[in-house]
Short mmCIF file of C-alpha atoms and ligand atoms in Angstrom, two decimals:
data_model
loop_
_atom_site.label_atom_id
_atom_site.label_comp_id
_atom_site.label_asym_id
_atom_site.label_seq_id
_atom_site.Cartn_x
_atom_site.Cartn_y
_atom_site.Cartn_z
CA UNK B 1 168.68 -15.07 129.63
CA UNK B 2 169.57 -13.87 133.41
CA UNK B 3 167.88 -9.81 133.96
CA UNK B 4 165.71 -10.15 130.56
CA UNK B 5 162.43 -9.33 131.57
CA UNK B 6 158.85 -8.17 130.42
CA UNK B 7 159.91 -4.86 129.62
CA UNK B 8 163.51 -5.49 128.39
CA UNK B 9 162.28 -6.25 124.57
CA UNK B 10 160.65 -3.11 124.31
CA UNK B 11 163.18 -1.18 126.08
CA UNK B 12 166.15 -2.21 123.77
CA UNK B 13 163.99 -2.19 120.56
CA UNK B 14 162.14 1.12 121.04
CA UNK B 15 164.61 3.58 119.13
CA UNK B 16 164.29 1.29 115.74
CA UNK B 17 161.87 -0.50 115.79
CA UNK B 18 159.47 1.52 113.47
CA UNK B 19 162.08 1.21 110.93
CA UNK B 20 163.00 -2.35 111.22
CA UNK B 21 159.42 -3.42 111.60
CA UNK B 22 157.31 -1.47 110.49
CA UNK B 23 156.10 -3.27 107.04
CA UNK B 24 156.36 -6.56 108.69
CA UNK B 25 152.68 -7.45 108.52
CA UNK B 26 149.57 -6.22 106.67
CA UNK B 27 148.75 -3.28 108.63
CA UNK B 28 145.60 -2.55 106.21
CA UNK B 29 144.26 -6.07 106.16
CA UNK B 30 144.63 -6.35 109.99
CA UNK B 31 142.40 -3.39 110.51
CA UNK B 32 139.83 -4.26 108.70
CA UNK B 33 139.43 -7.60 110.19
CA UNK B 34 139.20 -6.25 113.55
CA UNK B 35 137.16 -3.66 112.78
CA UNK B 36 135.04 -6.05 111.46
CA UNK B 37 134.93 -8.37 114.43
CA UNK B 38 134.97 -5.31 117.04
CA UNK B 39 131.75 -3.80 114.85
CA UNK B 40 131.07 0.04 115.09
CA UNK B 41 132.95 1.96 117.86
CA UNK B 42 133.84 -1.97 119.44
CA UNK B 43 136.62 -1.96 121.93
CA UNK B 44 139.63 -3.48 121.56
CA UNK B 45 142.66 -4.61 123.58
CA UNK B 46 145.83 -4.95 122.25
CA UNK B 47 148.28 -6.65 123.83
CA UNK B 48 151.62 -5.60 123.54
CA UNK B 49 150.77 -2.92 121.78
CA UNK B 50 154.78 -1.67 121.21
CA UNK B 51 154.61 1.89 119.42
CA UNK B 52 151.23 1.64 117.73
CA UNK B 53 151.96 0.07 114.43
CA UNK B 54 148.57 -1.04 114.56
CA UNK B 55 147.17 0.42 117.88
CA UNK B 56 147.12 3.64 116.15
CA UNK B 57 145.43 2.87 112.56
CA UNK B 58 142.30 0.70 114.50
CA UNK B 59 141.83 3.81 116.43
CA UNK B 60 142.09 6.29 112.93
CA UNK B 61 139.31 3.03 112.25
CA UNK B 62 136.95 5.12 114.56
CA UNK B 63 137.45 1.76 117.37
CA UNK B 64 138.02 2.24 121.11
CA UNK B 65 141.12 0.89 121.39
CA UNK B 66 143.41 0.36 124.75
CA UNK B 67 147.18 -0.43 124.08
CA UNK B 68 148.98 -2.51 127.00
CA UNK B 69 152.77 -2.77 127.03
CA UNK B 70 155.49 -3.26 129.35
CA UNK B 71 157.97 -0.80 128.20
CA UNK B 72 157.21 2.71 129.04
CA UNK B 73 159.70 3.39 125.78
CA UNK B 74 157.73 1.29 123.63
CA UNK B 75 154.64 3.66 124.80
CA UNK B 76 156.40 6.94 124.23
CA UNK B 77 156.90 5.88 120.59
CA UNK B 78 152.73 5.39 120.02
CA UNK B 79 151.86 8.34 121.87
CA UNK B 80 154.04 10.49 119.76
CA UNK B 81 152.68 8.77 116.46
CA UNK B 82 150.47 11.19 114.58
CA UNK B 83 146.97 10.14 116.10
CA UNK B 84 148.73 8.83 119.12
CA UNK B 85 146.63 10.31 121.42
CA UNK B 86 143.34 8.58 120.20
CA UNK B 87 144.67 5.49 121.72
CA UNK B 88 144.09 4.76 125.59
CA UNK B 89 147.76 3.74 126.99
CA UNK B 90 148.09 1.06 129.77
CA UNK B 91 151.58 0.47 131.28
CA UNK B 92 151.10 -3.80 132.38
CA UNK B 93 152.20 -6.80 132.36
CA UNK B 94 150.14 -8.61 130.14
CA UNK B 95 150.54 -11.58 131.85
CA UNK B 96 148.69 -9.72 134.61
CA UNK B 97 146.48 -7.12 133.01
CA UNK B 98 146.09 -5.95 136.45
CA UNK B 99 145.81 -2.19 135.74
CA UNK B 100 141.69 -1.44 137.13
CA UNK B 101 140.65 0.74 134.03
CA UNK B 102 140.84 -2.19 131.72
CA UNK B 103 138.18 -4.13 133.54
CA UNK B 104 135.82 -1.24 133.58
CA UNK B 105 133.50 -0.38 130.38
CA UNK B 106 131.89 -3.40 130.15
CA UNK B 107 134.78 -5.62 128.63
CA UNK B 108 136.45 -6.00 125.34
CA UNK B 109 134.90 -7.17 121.84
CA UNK B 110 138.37 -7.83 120.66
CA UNK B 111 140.86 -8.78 121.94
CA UNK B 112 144.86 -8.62 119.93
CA UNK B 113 147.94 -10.21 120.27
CA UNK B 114 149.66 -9.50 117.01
CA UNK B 115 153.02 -10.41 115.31
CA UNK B 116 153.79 -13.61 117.78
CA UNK B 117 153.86 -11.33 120.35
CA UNK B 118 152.37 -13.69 123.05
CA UNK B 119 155.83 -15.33 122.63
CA UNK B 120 157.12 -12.93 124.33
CA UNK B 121 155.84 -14.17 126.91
CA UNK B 122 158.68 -16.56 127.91
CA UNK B 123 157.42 -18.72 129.99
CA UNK B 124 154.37 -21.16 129.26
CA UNK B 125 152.94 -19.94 132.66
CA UNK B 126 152.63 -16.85 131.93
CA UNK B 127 150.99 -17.24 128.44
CA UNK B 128 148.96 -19.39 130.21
CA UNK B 129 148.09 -16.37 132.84
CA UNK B 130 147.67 -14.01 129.72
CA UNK B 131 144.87 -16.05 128.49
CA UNK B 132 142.99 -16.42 131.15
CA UNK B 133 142.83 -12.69 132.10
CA UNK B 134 142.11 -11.89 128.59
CA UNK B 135 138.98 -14.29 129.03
CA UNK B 136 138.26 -12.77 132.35
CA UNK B 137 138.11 -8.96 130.21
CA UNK B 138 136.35 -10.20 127.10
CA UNK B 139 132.57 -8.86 126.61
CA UNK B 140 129.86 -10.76 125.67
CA UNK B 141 130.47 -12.60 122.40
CA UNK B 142 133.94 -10.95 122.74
CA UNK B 143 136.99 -12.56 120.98
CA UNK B 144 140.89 -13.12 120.77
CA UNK B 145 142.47 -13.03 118.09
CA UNK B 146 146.06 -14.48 117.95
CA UNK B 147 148.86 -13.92 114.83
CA UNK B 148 151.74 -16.01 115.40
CA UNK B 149 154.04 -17.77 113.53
CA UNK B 150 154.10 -21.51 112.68
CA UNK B 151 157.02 -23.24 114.58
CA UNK B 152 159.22 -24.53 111.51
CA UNK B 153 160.08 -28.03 111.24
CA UNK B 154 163.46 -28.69 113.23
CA UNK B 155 161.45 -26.87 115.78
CA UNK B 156 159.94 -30.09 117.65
CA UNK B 157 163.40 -31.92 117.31
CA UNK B 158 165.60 -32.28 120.47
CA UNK B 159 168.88 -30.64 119.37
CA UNK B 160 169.11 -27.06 120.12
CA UNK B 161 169.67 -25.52 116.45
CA UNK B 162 171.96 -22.53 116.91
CA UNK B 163 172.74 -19.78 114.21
CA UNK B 164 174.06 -16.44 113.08
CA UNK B 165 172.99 -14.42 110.20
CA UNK B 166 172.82 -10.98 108.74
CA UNK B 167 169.84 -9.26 109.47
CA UNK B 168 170.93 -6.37 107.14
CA UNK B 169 174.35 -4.90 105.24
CA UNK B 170 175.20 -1.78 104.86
CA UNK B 171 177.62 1.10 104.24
CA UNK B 172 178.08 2.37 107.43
CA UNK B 173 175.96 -0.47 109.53
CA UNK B 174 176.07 -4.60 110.05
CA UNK B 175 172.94 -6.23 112.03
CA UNK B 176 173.69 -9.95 112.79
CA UNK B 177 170.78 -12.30 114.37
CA UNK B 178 172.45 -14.43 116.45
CA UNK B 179 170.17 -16.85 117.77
CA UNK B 180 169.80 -20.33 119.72
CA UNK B 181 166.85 -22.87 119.81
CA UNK B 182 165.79 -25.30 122.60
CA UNK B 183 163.64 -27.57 121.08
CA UNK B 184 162.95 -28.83 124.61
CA UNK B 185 161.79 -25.97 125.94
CA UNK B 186 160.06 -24.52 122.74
CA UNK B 187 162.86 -21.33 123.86
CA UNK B 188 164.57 -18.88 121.27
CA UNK B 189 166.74 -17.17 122.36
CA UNK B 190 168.52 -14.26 120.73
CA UNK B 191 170.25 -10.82 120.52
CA UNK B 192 170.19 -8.34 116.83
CA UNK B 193 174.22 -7.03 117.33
CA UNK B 194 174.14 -3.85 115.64
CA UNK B 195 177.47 -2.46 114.71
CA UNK B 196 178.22 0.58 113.40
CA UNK B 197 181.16 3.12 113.71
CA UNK B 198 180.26 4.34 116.61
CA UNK B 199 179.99 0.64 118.25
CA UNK B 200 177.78 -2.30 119.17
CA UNK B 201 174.34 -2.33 120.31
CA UNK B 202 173.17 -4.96 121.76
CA UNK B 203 169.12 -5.99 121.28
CA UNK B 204 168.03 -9.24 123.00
CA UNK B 205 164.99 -10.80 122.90
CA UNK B 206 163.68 -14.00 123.99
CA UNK B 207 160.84 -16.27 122.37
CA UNK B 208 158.64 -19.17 124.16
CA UNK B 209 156.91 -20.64 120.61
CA UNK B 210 153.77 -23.08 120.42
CA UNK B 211 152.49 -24.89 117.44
CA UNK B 212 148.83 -24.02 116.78
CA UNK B 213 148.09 -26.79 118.37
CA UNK B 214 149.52 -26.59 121.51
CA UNK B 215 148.10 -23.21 121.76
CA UNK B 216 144.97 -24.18 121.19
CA UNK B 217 145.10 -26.66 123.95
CA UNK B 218 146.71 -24.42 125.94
CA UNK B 219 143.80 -21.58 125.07
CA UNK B 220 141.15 -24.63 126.07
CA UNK B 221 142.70 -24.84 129.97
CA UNK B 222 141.66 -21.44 130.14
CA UNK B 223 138.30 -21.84 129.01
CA UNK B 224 139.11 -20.54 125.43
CA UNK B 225 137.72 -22.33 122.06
CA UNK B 226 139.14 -21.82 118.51
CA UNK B 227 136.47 -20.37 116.43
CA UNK B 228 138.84 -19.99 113.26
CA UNK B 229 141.65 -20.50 111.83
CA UNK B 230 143.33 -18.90 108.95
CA UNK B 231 147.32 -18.51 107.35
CA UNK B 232 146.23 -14.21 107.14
CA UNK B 233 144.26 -11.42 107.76
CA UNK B 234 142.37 -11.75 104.90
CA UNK B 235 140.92 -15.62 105.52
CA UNK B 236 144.09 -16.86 103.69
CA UNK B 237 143.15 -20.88 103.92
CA UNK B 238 145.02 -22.21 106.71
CA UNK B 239 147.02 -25.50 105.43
CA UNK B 240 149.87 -27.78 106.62
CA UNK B 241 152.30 -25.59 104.90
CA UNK B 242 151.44 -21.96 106.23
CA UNK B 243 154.32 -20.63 108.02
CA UNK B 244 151.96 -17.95 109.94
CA UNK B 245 148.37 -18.61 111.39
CA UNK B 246 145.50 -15.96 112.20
CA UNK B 247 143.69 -17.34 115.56
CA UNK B 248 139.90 -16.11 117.02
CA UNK B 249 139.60 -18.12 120.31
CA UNK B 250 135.93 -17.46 122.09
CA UNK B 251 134.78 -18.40 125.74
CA UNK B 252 134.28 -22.11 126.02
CA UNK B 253 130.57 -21.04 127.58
CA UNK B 254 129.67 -18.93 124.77
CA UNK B 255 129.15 -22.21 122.90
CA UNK B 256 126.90 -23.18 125.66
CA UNK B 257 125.38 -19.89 126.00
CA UNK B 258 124.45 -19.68 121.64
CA UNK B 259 123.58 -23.61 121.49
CA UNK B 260 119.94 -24.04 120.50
CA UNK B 261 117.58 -25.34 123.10
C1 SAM T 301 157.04 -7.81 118.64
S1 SAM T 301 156.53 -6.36 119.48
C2 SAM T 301 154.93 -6.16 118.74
C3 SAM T 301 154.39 -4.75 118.82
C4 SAM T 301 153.05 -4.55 118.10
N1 SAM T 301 152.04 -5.45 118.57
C5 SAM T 301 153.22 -4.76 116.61
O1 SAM T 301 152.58 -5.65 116.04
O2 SAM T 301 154.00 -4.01 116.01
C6 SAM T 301 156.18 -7.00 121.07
C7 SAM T 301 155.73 -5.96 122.07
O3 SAM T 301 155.33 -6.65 123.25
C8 SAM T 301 155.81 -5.94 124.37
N2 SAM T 301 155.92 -6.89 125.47
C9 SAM T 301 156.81 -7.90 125.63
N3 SAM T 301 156.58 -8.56 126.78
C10 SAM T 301 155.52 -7.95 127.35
C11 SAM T 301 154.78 -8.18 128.55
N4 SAM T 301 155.10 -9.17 129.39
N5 SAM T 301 153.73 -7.38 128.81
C12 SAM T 301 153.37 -6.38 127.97
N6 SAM T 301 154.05 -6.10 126.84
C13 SAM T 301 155.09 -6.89 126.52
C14 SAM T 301 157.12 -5.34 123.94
O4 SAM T 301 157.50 -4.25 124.75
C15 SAM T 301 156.83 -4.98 122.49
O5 SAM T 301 156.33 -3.67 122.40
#
């Protein structure tokens, strides 16, 4: 999609996306299994950390938590959430993660990239990038921990699958997903029309999908091992059927480092 870029998603979502999303994953269950791999006071990175929907809860957690998006509107929204302020706001790419106060303190214990939100990345070199900078920021015995969803089948065909659906009916409102998918180059692309009295606005966003496995290869040419796997937040067993997986990728060398001798 010509002009769409890291920021754009944020930009055009920012006004609704606390009401269109903010239910759309288990907020409690999410916390709690950070919290529990960050330990006491841990810090954590989220990526893409839009307007705090869970930046701002692992914080209320009593964690150290940094928030990295690329839409200045997305970060407005968090810091204006009750409890915003406990939250440590980085404007980046995070494809880049260049900003120099994330690679001070001593590295991450956690690292997040919620709600297929490394996706958004749309471009398999710059998820690619993400990953290895994320490596690069981890602490010791640090993790990842990716939620995604699970490419459905029709996905890894070659004929672009193209729809259009309502999102959401109402009185005085019509949202319509309309939405195309390149099986070829794993690429949804897509716009929420929102129409209303007043007129249309138009919301694009633009997807780059992986299966598990692909990410997990992926994840391994930047020096990244899956440590677990699960279909939730709260060790839901991952099968063939789950539609969403839960991800903790750890240095390759950290299996070196904790192998017996
Ligand atoms: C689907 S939202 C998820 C927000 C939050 N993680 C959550 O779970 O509610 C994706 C977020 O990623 C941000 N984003 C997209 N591309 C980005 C990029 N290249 N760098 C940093 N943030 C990006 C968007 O601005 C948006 O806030």
């Amino acid at each position: 999609m010509d002009g769409y870029g890291p920021s754009t998603y944020g930009d055009r979502f920012a006004d609704v996306y606390d009401d269109w999303y903010e239910d759309v994953s288990d907020v409690g269950a999410t916390v709690e299994r950070v919290a529990a791999l960050a330990g006491p006071g841990g810090r954590v990175l989220e990526l893409g950390a839009g307007s705090g929907r869970l930046a701002v809860p692992l914080a209320g957690r009593g964690l150290e938590v940094w928030a990295v998006d690329a839409s200045s509107a997305m970060l407005d929204r968090l810091r204006a959430r009750p409890g915003g302020d406990g939250v440590r706001v980085v404007l980046d790419d995070m494809a880049r993660l260049a900003d120099p106060a994330l690679a001070e303190g001593g590295g991450f214990g956690v690292a997040l990239c919620a709600f297929n939100t490394l996706f958004n990345l749309t471009d398999p070199g710059a998820q690619r990038a993400c990953l290895a900078r994320v490596r690069e920021l981890l602490a010791l015995g640090g993790v990842l921990v990716v939620e995604a969803f699970v490419p459905p089948p029709g996905s890894e065909g070659d004929a672009a699958v193209a729809a259009v659906e309502p999102r959401h009916i109402g009185l005085d409102e019509v949202v319509l997903t309309i939405s195309r998918l390149d099986p070829v180059t794993r690429t949804i692309t897509g716009q929420h029309l929102q129409i209303t009295e007043h007129g249309v606005r138009l919301r694009p966003w633009v997807l780059h999908y992986a299966t598990p496995e692909q990410l997990d290869e992926m994840a391994a040419g930047e020096g990244l091992r899956l440590v677990e796997r699960h279909a939730g937040w709260r060790g839901e067993p991952f099968t063939p059927e789950s539609e969403v997986h839960v991800s903790t990728y750890a240095p390759a060398d950290a299996a070196d480092r904790d192998a017996p001798r």
